Amino acid sequence: MAKKASKSKPKATATKKRNPFKISKQNKIILGSLLILFSIALFFSFVSFYFSWEHDQSLLSEFKNRNEEAKNLLNKFGASISHFFVYKGFGIATLILPVLLCLTGIYMFLGLDKKGLAKKWIWGLLFLIWFSIAFGFFAVESPLLGGLVGYEMNDFLQDYTGKIGVLLLLIFGLIFILVRLFNVTPEGVAEYFKSKRKELSADFKSARPAEDNDIEDDIPLGIDDEEQVLVDTYTHKEEIPHLNKEEDDFKVTVPKEDEEELAMEVEQIVEEPEEIDVLASKLVDDFGEFDPTLELGNYKFPTIDLLDAHGVSGGITINQEELEENKDKIVETLKNYKIGIAQIKATIGPTVTLYEIVPDAGIRISKIKNLEDDIALSLAALGIRIIAPIPGKGTIGIEVPNKNATVVSMRSVIASSKFQKAEMELPIAFGKTISNETFVVDLAKMPHLLMAGATGQGKSVGLNAVLTSLLYKKHPAEVKFILVDPKKVELTLYNKIERHFLAKLPDSEEAIITDNTKVINTLNSLCIEMDNRYELLKLAMVRNLKEYNTKFKARKLNPNDGHKYLPYIVLVIDEFADLIMTAGKEVETPIARLAQLARAIGIHLIVATQRPSVNVITGIIKANFPARIAFRVTSKIDSRTILDAQGADQLIGRGDMLYTQGNDVTRIQCAFVDTPEVAKITEYIGSQRAYPEAHELPEYVGEDSGTSVDYDIEDRDKMFREAAEVIVIAQQGSASLIQRKLKLGYNRAGRIIDQLEAAGIVGPFEGSKARQVLIPDMASLQQLLDNESL
């Protein structure tokens, strides 16, 4: 019965996502148009009520009589509904209701996002109540202005608080509306009146000379006119050249002290951070926070039905006889070597059972650890692994493979509550531990992952599990993949989601990178992207990508300054050893740079290799990959290379792996996701509306493309002089510096560098070092450019 119950769980999760109350697009258009027309009818009905209510009052009781006719624009229906809402309701404030209904209809008719609609209704109803009470308080003799609701609420409040209390409540309500809705502050009000007072005084002062000019129009201007000051009312500067075209002798000088004071005032206004925060909060109140997913607002995440339930879903088959037999053999073997056991218990996993033993007092741990082969012989099992001691426990662990291993399906892992409720930036569900718990980690905190294992032990399935986890949790706007597949067959299925999730070079035709030359260009392009992102973080004054995107969503960063929402980028390399053998240092250098620096700006690396030898995984790379996964390897040396510990050579294969992110090593059975399942997921995503193109990485042109060909002065770039000044001031000759400072593309910056070399401003290309700047200062640069123009 337990098995049947567990089998029915995935179906429940699948049907849970269906929404039977979802309105189709056609019905939204119909319902929206009905609300718009109905709101217009209500508006005219409410307005005409104030002109016809006396005549129509007697007809309210004769609604069924077809011979009677009301003067309301909507006849008897309009008279009755207006009487209910205006007279018995909220008075003249009832006109807010048709406005809210019309807005709702427009939102439905145009299919707009309804996030801001609820806010408009809340504020509309608050206005409705406040105006009704206000009119009921101030216009007691005209009950139609405040309605019966306003009159009764005033009467009720005055019984307890008196007229002064009601007046104070109305003032408080007005302050609440002004502060919360219109962002009115005491400083803003004071600044407004201060500016108005300045304008009035400026107008008064400017009016007085005009009167004098009218009276003394015939008096000529003398030579001694230095005391007269002309002020431009727009810039407040004391020099207006365009007024003095006819009189060349008349010159007005600006005092230097006034100029410095004006510059300080302007700088203080520009650099006021509080104004940016106020503007950002107003934008958020009007439009809401920036949502990067709106461009693909109708994107649907893959459903759980796309994954198959391999093996026994939801549970493990417990073989009680096998447990007892293994326990007796372990106890007997240790007893033969005069090792007593005080306690023993078993924890059953999908493929391995962990037997935890507590030895008698005085038994050396090393003595038990040396009996690894003897225990394996007595149990006739493959891959006995002894953990002595288990970290955090006062026990010794003996891991024994199960005779009948249970397949851990990706479906059971994805459907688990631990993965579904994971509040992580980049959650990855690897599989299940020995205690049958779903193992979920955050790639953003690793920050890079190194995978190794012999051929056929599960590396490619592990990569598919990583990518599948991210596809089930992240929107295409939030994460982009760069897939490197030297084998050309492992990652080709992800071609279907190219315009959703993949990133590539601008001129590249295929999103999955298989050519080693393109790998080098892509890695260097990723380094440029890293530098550009760090520049944006520096301008935004934040430390990492999460803070930057939070600030951008809060509309505190101006897109006109180059700021934009930055998705996470995950670089996946399926066979790293092949790249090192063919490209060597050209691959190792950018990989090492990315591993060292890219963590804070949201670029994460997942590198897989067959043999983790020291010439493939060098010390620099290994030091920056704290998170490592080891599938089964052939020797203890390989296990030490990848994990810095033994154990990977004693795994049983078929997805059995060890995971470490520091000191502790966790044994996990990797979730199995088959190729047809990945094909169904990518087909489901690829069939939906996508971006016009895949996410483009910055252009990269190899530095060896530098040339000594001379350029004509007429053919030089328009930004040549500005670039030369930037290079000379910084005394650093690099295309990336020009690209950042002048906001140019990399190709154009590279051409300008070639022109600067031809002009003798920078030296030739010197490998990884920046070019030498041959001009020492700005005076020498000006002299060089002046000589060229002669």
Coordinates of C-alpha atoms in Angstrom, one line a residue, residues 2-3 312 314-324 346-350 352-353 355 402-406 434 436:
A2 CA 2.9 2.3 0.7
K3 CA 4.3 1.8 -2.8
V312 CA 10.8 2.5 -7.7
G314 CA 9.4 7.7 -3.9
G315 CA 11.0 4.9 -1.8
I316 CA 13.7 2.3 -1.3
T317 CA 13.3 -1.5 -1.3
I318 CA 14.4 -2.7 2.2
N319 CA 15.9 -6.2 2.2
Q320 CA 15.8 -7.1 5.9
E321 CA 17.7 -10.4 5.4
E322 CA 20.5 -8.6 3.6
L323 CA 20.8 -6.1 6.4
E324 CA 21.0 -8.8 9.1
A346 CA 22.3 0.8 9.6
T347 CA 21.2 3.8 7.4
I348 CA 19.8 2.6 4.0
G349 CA 20.5 4.6 0.9
P350 CA 19.5 4.1 -2.7
V352 CA 24.7 2.1 -0.5
T353 CA 23.9 1.2 3.1
Y355 CA 26.7 0.8 8.9
N402 CA 23.3 -2.8 -1.9
K403 CA 22.9 -6.0 -3.9
N404 CA 19.8 -4.4 -5.7
A405 CA 20.5 -0.7 -6.2
T406 CA 17.6 1.7 -6.6
I434 CA 22.9 7.7 1.9
N436 CA 17.8 9.1 1.2

